[in-house]
Structure formats: structure tokens, C-alpha cells
Short mmCIF file of C-alpha atoms in Angstrom, two decimals:
data_model
loop_
_atom_site.label_atom_id
_atom_site.label_comp_id
_atom_site.label_asym_id
_atom_site.label_seq_id
_atom_site.Cartn_x
_atom_site.Cartn_y
_atom_site.Cartn_z
CA MET A 1 12.57 -83.94 38.60
CA TYR A 2 13.89 -81.18 36.36
CA ASN A 3 12.14 -78.46 38.40
CA ALA A 4 13.52 -79.86 41.65
CA HIS A 5 17.03 -79.84 40.17
CA ARG A 6 16.65 -76.21 39.05
CA ARG A 7 15.33 -75.25 42.48
CA SER A 8 18.35 -76.86 44.15
CA LEU A 9 20.73 -75.03 41.81
CA PHE A 10 18.98 -71.74 42.52
CA LEU A 11 19.18 -72.24 46.29
CA PHE A 12 22.85 -73.19 46.05
CA ALA A 13 23.67 -70.13 43.92
CA PHE A 14 21.68 -67.86 46.23
CA LEU A 15 23.30 -69.16 49.44
CA ALA A 16 26.85 -69.74 48.18
CA ALA A 17 28.05 -66.14 48.65
CA PRO A 18 26.67 -65.50 52.18
CA VAL A 19 27.73 -68.95 53.43
CA THR A 20 31.24 -68.42 52.02
CA LEU A 21 31.49 -64.98 53.68
CA TYR A 22 30.26 -66.46 56.96
CA LEU A 23 32.83 -69.26 56.84
CA VAL A 24 35.69 -66.90 55.97
CA TYR A 25 34.91 -64.02 58.34
CA VAL A 26 33.18 -65.79 61.27
CA ILE A 27 34.05 -69.49 61.46
CA SER A 28 37.64 -69.14 60.23
CA PRO A 29 38.69 -66.69 63.02
CA TYR A 30 37.22 -69.08 65.59
CA VAL A 31 39.26 -71.96 64.19
CA GLN A 32 42.40 -69.79 64.15
CA ALA A 33 41.80 -68.74 67.77
CA PHE A 34 41.53 -72.39 68.85
CA TYR A 35 44.80 -73.16 67.07
CA ILE A 36 46.66 -70.11 68.47
CA ALA A 37 45.46 -71.06 71.97
CA MET A 38 47.65 -74.18 71.70
CA THR A 39 50.81 -72.27 70.70
CA ASP A 40 53.32 -69.95 72.35
CA TRP A 41 52.81 -67.26 69.70
CA ARG A 42 53.89 -63.77 70.80
CA GLY A 43 52.57 -61.94 67.73
CA VAL A 44 55.86 -61.61 65.83
CA SER A 45 57.04 -65.06 64.75
CA ALA A 46 55.73 -66.57 61.51
CA THR A 47 55.84 -70.12 62.89
CA PRO A 48 54.59 -70.25 66.49
CA GLY A 49 55.61 -73.23 68.59
CA PHE A 50 52.93 -75.79 69.38
CA VAL A 51 52.53 -76.29 73.15
CA GLY A 52 49.33 -78.30 73.29
CA LEU A 53 47.24 -77.62 76.39
CA ASP A 54 50.01 -75.87 78.34
CA ASN A 55 48.28 -72.49 78.07
CA PHE A 56 45.11 -73.92 79.57
CA VAL A 57 47.01 -75.62 82.40
CA ARG A 58 48.72 -72.32 83.22
CA LEU A 59 45.44 -70.48 82.86
CA PHE A 60 43.58 -72.55 85.45
CA ALA A 61 46.44 -72.03 87.92
CA ASP A 62 46.35 -68.24 87.44
CA GLY A 63 44.79 -66.38 90.38
CA ILE A 64 44.06 -63.29 88.27
CA PHE A 65 42.10 -65.44 85.82
CA TRP A 66 39.91 -66.75 88.66
CA LYS A 67 39.34 -63.19 89.89
CA ALA A 68 38.19 -62.25 86.39
CA VAL A 69 35.91 -65.31 86.21
CA THR A 70 34.42 -64.48 89.63
CA HIS A 71 33.63 -60.93 88.53
CA ASN A 72 32.09 -62.12 85.25
CA LEU A 73 29.94 -64.67 87.09
CA ALA A 74 28.81 -62.02 89.59
CA LEU A 75 27.85 -59.74 86.70
CA LEU A 76 26.19 -62.70 84.98
CA VAL A 77 23.80 -63.06 87.90
CA LEU A 78 23.37 -59.45 89.05
CA LEU A 79 23.28 -57.49 85.79
CA PRO A 80 20.43 -59.39 84.05
CA LEU A 81 18.45 -59.79 87.28
CA LEU A 82 18.64 -56.16 88.41
CA THR A 83 18.26 -54.70 84.91
CA ILE A 84 15.17 -56.76 84.12
CA VAL A 85 13.52 -56.09 87.50
CA ILE A 86 14.10 -52.33 87.29
CA ALA A 87 13.16 -52.13 83.59
CA LEU A 88 9.96 -54.14 84.11
CA PHE A 89 9.00 -51.91 87.03
CA PHE A 90 9.43 -48.70 85.03
CA ALA A 91 7.85 -50.14 81.88
CA PHE A 92 4.81 -51.25 83.88
CA LEU A 93 4.48 -47.78 85.43
CA LEU A 94 4.82 -46.08 82.06
CA ASN A 95 2.23 -48.28 80.34
CA VAL A 96 -0.19 -49.65 82.93
CA GLY A 97 0.33 -48.08 86.32
CA ASN A 98 -1.31 -44.67 86.37
CA GLY A 99 -3.73 -45.67 89.14
CA ARG A 100 -6.80 -44.67 87.07
CA GLY A 101 -7.90 -47.71 85.09
CA VAL A 102 -5.34 -49.02 82.63
CA GLY A 103 -2.84 -46.59 81.18
CA GLY A 104 0.60 -45.13 81.62
CA VAL A 105 1.59 -42.18 83.76
CA ALA A 106 1.33 -38.68 82.32
CA GLY A 107 4.26 -37.84 80.06
CA SER A 108 5.20 -41.49 79.53
CA LYS A 109 6.54 -40.84 76.01
CA PHE A 110 8.90 -38.20 77.34
CA TYR A 111 10.09 -40.53 80.11
CA ARG A 112 10.86 -43.26 77.55
CA VAL A 113 13.18 -40.87 75.74
CA VAL A 114 14.86 -39.91 79.04
CA PHE A 115 15.33 -43.56 80.02
CA PHE A 116 16.68 -44.48 76.59
CA PHE A 117 19.19 -41.62 76.39
CA PRO A 118 22.06 -43.37 78.28
CA HIS A 119 21.92 -46.24 75.78
CA VAL A 120 22.62 -43.81 72.93
CA LEU A 121 25.97 -42.81 74.44
CA ALA A 122 29.07 -44.75 73.43
CA VAL A 123 30.39 -47.03 76.16
CA ALA A 124 33.75 -45.22 76.24
CA VAL A 125 31.96 -41.89 76.68
CA VAL A 126 29.96 -43.32 79.59
CA ALA A 127 33.18 -44.61 81.18
CA VAL A 128 34.91 -41.21 80.91
CA LEU A 129 31.77 -39.46 82.20
CA PHE A 130 31.61 -41.62 85.31
CA GLN A 131 35.33 -41.22 85.92
CA GLN A 132 34.45 -37.59 86.62
CA VAL A 133 31.32 -38.47 88.60
CA PHE A 134 33.35 -40.81 90.85
CA ARG A 135 36.34 -38.49 91.32
CA PRO A 136 37.70 -38.90 94.89
CA ASP A 137 38.14 -35.16 95.52
CA GLY A 138 35.79 -32.21 95.93
CA SER A 139 35.23 -31.90 92.17
CA GLY A 140 33.47 -35.28 92.00
CA MET A 141 29.72 -35.13 91.52
CA LEU A 142 29.17 -37.56 94.41
CA ASN A 143 32.12 -36.86 96.66
CA GLY A 144 31.79 -33.08 96.33
CA PRO A 145 28.49 -32.87 98.26
CA LEU A 146 29.71 -35.48 100.77
CA MET A 147 32.84 -33.46 101.52
CA ALA A 148 30.82 -30.25 101.71
CA LEU A 149 28.74 -31.90 104.44
CA GLY A 150 31.87 -32.90 106.31
CA ALA A 151 31.79 -36.59 105.38
CA ARG A 152 34.80 -38.55 104.21
CA PRO A 153 35.06 -39.08 100.42
CA VAL A 154 34.22 -42.55 99.11
CA GLY A 155 36.77 -44.28 96.91
CA PHE A 156 34.28 -45.38 94.27
CA LEU A 157 37.08 -46.45 91.92
CA SER A 158 40.02 -46.61 94.34
CA ASP A 159 38.59 -48.81 97.10
CA PRO A 160 38.73 -52.54 96.15
CA ASP A 161 35.56 -53.19 98.18
CA VAL A 162 33.57 -50.51 96.34
CA ALA A 163 35.00 -50.42 92.80
CA PHE A 164 33.18 -53.50 91.50
CA TRP A 165 29.81 -52.17 92.68
CA SER A 166 30.56 -48.85 91.02
CA VAL A 167 31.14 -50.66 87.71
CA LEU A 168 27.90 -52.61 88.15
CA GLY A 169 26.00 -49.37 88.87
CA VAL A 170 27.30 -47.74 85.70
CA MET A 171 26.35 -50.79 83.62
CA LEU A 172 22.85 -50.72 85.10
CA TRP A 173 22.53 -46.99 84.40
CA GLN A 174 23.33 -47.54 80.74
CA ALA A 175 21.39 -50.78 80.20
CA VAL A 176 18.07 -50.16 81.95
CA GLY A 177 16.72 -47.58 79.48
CA PHE A 178 16.92 -49.86 76.45
CA TYR A 179 14.98 -52.61 78.23
CA VAL A 180 12.40 -50.14 79.51
CA VAL A 181 11.66 -49.30 75.87
CA LEU A 182 11.78 -53.00 74.86
CA PHE A 183 9.33 -54.06 77.57
CA SER A 184 7.13 -51.01 76.84
CA ALA A 185 6.84 -52.18 73.24
CA GLY A 186 5.85 -55.63 74.48
CA LEU A 187 3.26 -54.17 76.83
CA ALA A 188 1.82 -52.01 74.06
CA SER A 189 1.12 -55.16 72.02
CA ILE A 190 -0.96 -56.74 74.81
CA PRO A 191 -4.71 -56.07 74.37
CA ARG A 192 -6.01 -53.64 77.00
CA ASP A 193 -9.06 -55.90 77.42
CA MET A 194 -6.89 -58.36 79.36
CA PHE A 195 -5.82 -55.77 81.90
CA GLU A 196 -9.36 -54.40 82.22
CA ALA A 197 -10.82 -57.90 82.69
CA ALA A 198 -8.24 -58.63 85.41
CA GLN A 199 -9.11 -55.36 87.18
CA ILE A 200 -12.82 -56.16 87.01
CA ASP A 201 -12.01 -59.51 88.67
CA GLY A 202 -10.39 -57.58 91.51
CA ALA A 203 -6.73 -57.79 90.59
CA GLY A 204 -4.56 -55.15 92.24
CA ARG A 205 -1.41 -53.61 90.76
CA VAL A 206 0.90 -56.34 92.06
CA SER A 207 -1.44 -59.13 90.98
CA LEU A 208 -1.88 -57.45 87.58
CA PHE A 209 1.86 -57.43 87.09
CA VAL A 210 2.56 -60.97 88.33
CA ARG A 211 -0.44 -62.78 86.84
CA VAL A 212 -1.01 -60.87 83.58
CA THR A 213 1.96 -58.74 82.56
CA LEU A 214 4.87 -61.04 83.34
CA PRO A 215 3.46 -64.22 81.71
CA LEU A 216 2.60 -62.34 78.52
CA LEU A 217 6.06 -60.71 78.40
CA TRP A 218 7.95 -63.92 79.20
CA ASP A 219 9.39 -64.38 75.69
CA THR A 220 10.72 -60.81 75.72
CA VAL A 221 12.17 -61.27 79.22
CA GLN A 222 13.90 -64.46 78.08
CA VAL A 223 15.55 -62.66 75.14
CA ALA A 224 16.57 -59.78 77.43
CA TRP A 225 18.13 -62.23 79.90
CA VAL A 226 20.25 -63.86 77.19
CA TYR A 227 21.45 -60.54 75.77
CA LEU A 228 22.27 -59.15 79.21
CA GLY A 229 24.10 -62.33 80.13
CA ILE A 230 26.25 -62.06 77.01
CA LEU A 231 26.89 -58.40 77.86
CA ALA A 232 27.97 -59.42 81.38
CA LEU A 233 30.44 -61.96 79.96
CA ASP A 234 31.70 -59.64 77.24
CA VAL A 235 32.06 -56.44 79.29
CA PHE A 236 35.31 -54.68 78.46
CA ALA A 237 35.21 -50.98 77.60
CA ILE A 238 33.72 -49.71 80.88
CA VAL A 239 36.20 -51.70 82.96
CA TRP A 240 39.20 -50.83 80.77
CA VAL A 241 38.50 -47.10 80.42
CA MET A 242 36.88 -46.22 83.74
CA THR A 243 38.80 -48.19 86.36
CA ASP A 244 42.25 -47.60 87.80
CA GLN A 245 44.96 -49.82 86.27
CA HIS A 246 42.42 -51.16 83.74
CA GLY A 247 40.67 -53.53 86.11
CA GLY A 248 42.01 -52.34 89.43
CA PRO A 249 42.64 -51.52 92.08
CA ASP A 250 44.39 -54.83 92.75
CA PHE A 251 42.37 -56.53 89.97
CA SER A 252 39.17 -55.95 91.98
CA THR A 253 37.17 -55.12 88.83
CA THR A 254 38.99 -57.08 86.13
CA VAL A 255 37.02 -59.34 83.79
CA MET A 256 37.94 -61.98 81.23
CA ALA A 257 37.79 -59.60 78.26
CA ALA A 258 40.16 -57.18 80.01
CA GLU A 259 42.64 -60.00 80.73
CA ILE A 260 42.49 -61.10 77.08
CA TYR A 261 43.41 -57.59 75.96
CA ARG A 262 46.07 -57.16 78.65
CA ASN A 263 47.82 -60.44 77.82
CA ALA A 264 47.63 -59.91 74.07
CA PHE A 265 48.56 -56.25 73.69
CA HIS A 266 50.47 -55.45 76.90
CA TYR A 267 52.38 -58.69 77.50
CA PHE A 268 52.32 -59.95 73.88
CA ARG A 269 51.24 -63.42 74.96
CA PHE A 270 48.82 -64.05 72.11
CA GLY A 271 48.69 -67.79 72.66
CA TYR A 272 47.72 -67.34 76.31
CA ALA A 273 45.22 -64.61 75.41
CA SER A 274 43.63 -66.92 72.83
CA ALA A 275 43.29 -69.60 75.50
CA LEU A 276 41.40 -67.05 77.61
CA GLY A 277 39.22 -66.30 74.58
CA VAL A 278 38.42 -69.97 74.09
CA VAL A 279 37.35 -70.31 77.73
CA MET A 280 35.21 -67.20 77.39
CA PHE A 281 33.66 -68.61 74.20
CA PHE A 282 32.53 -71.76 76.03
CA PHE A 283 31.26 -69.69 78.97
CA THR A 284 29.08 -67.65 76.60
CA ILE A 285 27.77 -70.61 74.60
CA GLY A 286 27.09 -72.57 77.79
CA PHE A 287 25.21 -69.69 79.38
CA THR A 288 23.04 -69.14 76.30
CA ILE A 289 22.09 -72.81 75.97
CA LEU A 290 21.41 -73.16 79.71
CA SER A 291 19.29 -70.00 79.81
CA LEU A 292 17.16 -71.02 76.85
CA ARG A 293 16.59 -74.50 78.27
CA LEU A 294 15.77 -73.39 81.80
CA SER A 295 13.41 -70.61 80.66
CA ARG A 296 11.59 -72.73 78.08
CA ARG A 297 7.84 -72.79 78.60
CA GLU A 298 4.54 -72.91 76.72
CA ARG A 299 3.92 -69.84 74.58
CA ILE A 300 0.85 -67.87 75.71
CA GLU A 301 -1.37 -66.78 72.86
CA TYR A 302 -3.62 -63.71 73.11
#
């Protein structure tokens, strides 16, 4: 009885500080955001007026909000799917697919560094870099050769039909390398005997990937899907820095995070921006729970 009491006191003393810090610096801002979302606070008054759910009613009638939601949902589907497919393909080539037994291609360690390099760059740096790559004149890295060949320049960031896909391409360019390295680490932990046994049984490269590699990497793929989904919902810097009018042209690339920033720090509608943040919070939590439930399966031991 005495030992159990001392153990409880020790656990309480050990956990008191981190739990207090978590409540103050994580939970408390969430609670404040939920409260501000139900006010008309403009960032200057000490006593904001309580408006209840008016911000949410106005939000769901806002066409720009629905454009932002549509873009986030498109990224939510395309970014994880394309990133994981491309990263798995390259990771498989680097670790298993040399065509001579089981092993990676020559120079696979060097290629991992090359793939990972874009992930090292700050997001704002990537955005500024691709502003120059997508320039609509002859100095653009893509439009320059096109114009030299006599073709018309492409408005990668000025054409509403193309701008969103340009943003998606940049996000893929930066994200793929990290997941190539992540999946390579997962592949390295799989015993080579499994691949060799599958090859002896007549499995080709496609069958080896689908029947051996993917099932054994499923836990890693699930984690990657969740992280990429959160990235797709939380994307801000690339859209804000790289695109015309911070989400343009004509809001063709805007996302929820960009609208939160625009309403808070351009229009000084902090209550409305907090309502956007609350909606985004539930989007993110809902996506994470749904992804984990839908991808749940028996763990494969090896």
C-alpha cells in the first residue's frame, strides 16, 4: 500500500510539468481559437463581441472558402497518392530492382542523396526557386526553351487552368525524396531471403513488388499517407509565396491556410479567420481518423 502510494506520487511529480506545459501551450490555444471563432474580434479590441455561429454561417456561404476547400480536397487525394506511388517505385528500384537477383541499382546511395536534397530546402526557398522556373518570359527555365523553339509560353502561374497543377508539381518535387528514403529504410529491414524465395518461386518484378514488398511496407505506407494528407490540408507557404496574388490567379490555387492568413492579417477579421481554423482542424482530425480506420489490417511479421 505504501509503495503503491509512493509510486503514484512519483508518477504525478514526473508528469506534472510536461502535462502542464502541454495544457498551456497546446490545448489552451485550441480553446482560445474556438472562442475567438464565435466573436467579431478584429485584433484590436480588448473585449470582442460574441456573435455565436454567425462566422460559420457566413463561412459556408463564402464562394472563396469553397474554392479553398476544393483545392485542399484535391491535394488530399492527389498528393499522397502520387507521392507514395512515385516514392515506392524509386525505392523499389534503388533497393530491389537491379535486374540481377535481389539488390539495388548501381550508385543507389548517391541517388538517395539526390532524391532527398529537395526536402532539405526550406519551403519558401523552393517557392521562390520555382517562381523563376515558371517565369512566363524567355528567362524562365521551362518557357525559355519553348519560346526558342517557336512555341507559345505557358502561363504556369498566370493561367487559372494550369496554376493549381504547377503547385501540385512543386509539392511532389519536394516531397517525393523524403519518402524514397523512408521506404528505402523499410525495404532494407526486410530479410533478403523473402525476395530470393519469391524469385525462386517464379515471381517477376511486378509480382515481387505487389505480393512481397507492398504488404511488408504497409505500416510505413499508412504513416506516409497520414503525414502527406496533413501536409495537403496544411499547405500554405508554397501557395502564398509562389503564386500570383497569394492564391491566384482568381483564387485558382488558394487553400484554407492561405484564407486564414489573408482574413486575419490582411482584412483583420480574426474571428472569421479562427472559424476557418476550426473547420480546418476538424478536416485534419477527421482525415487522420478515417485514414487509420480504413487502412487498418493485420500486421505481417517476418
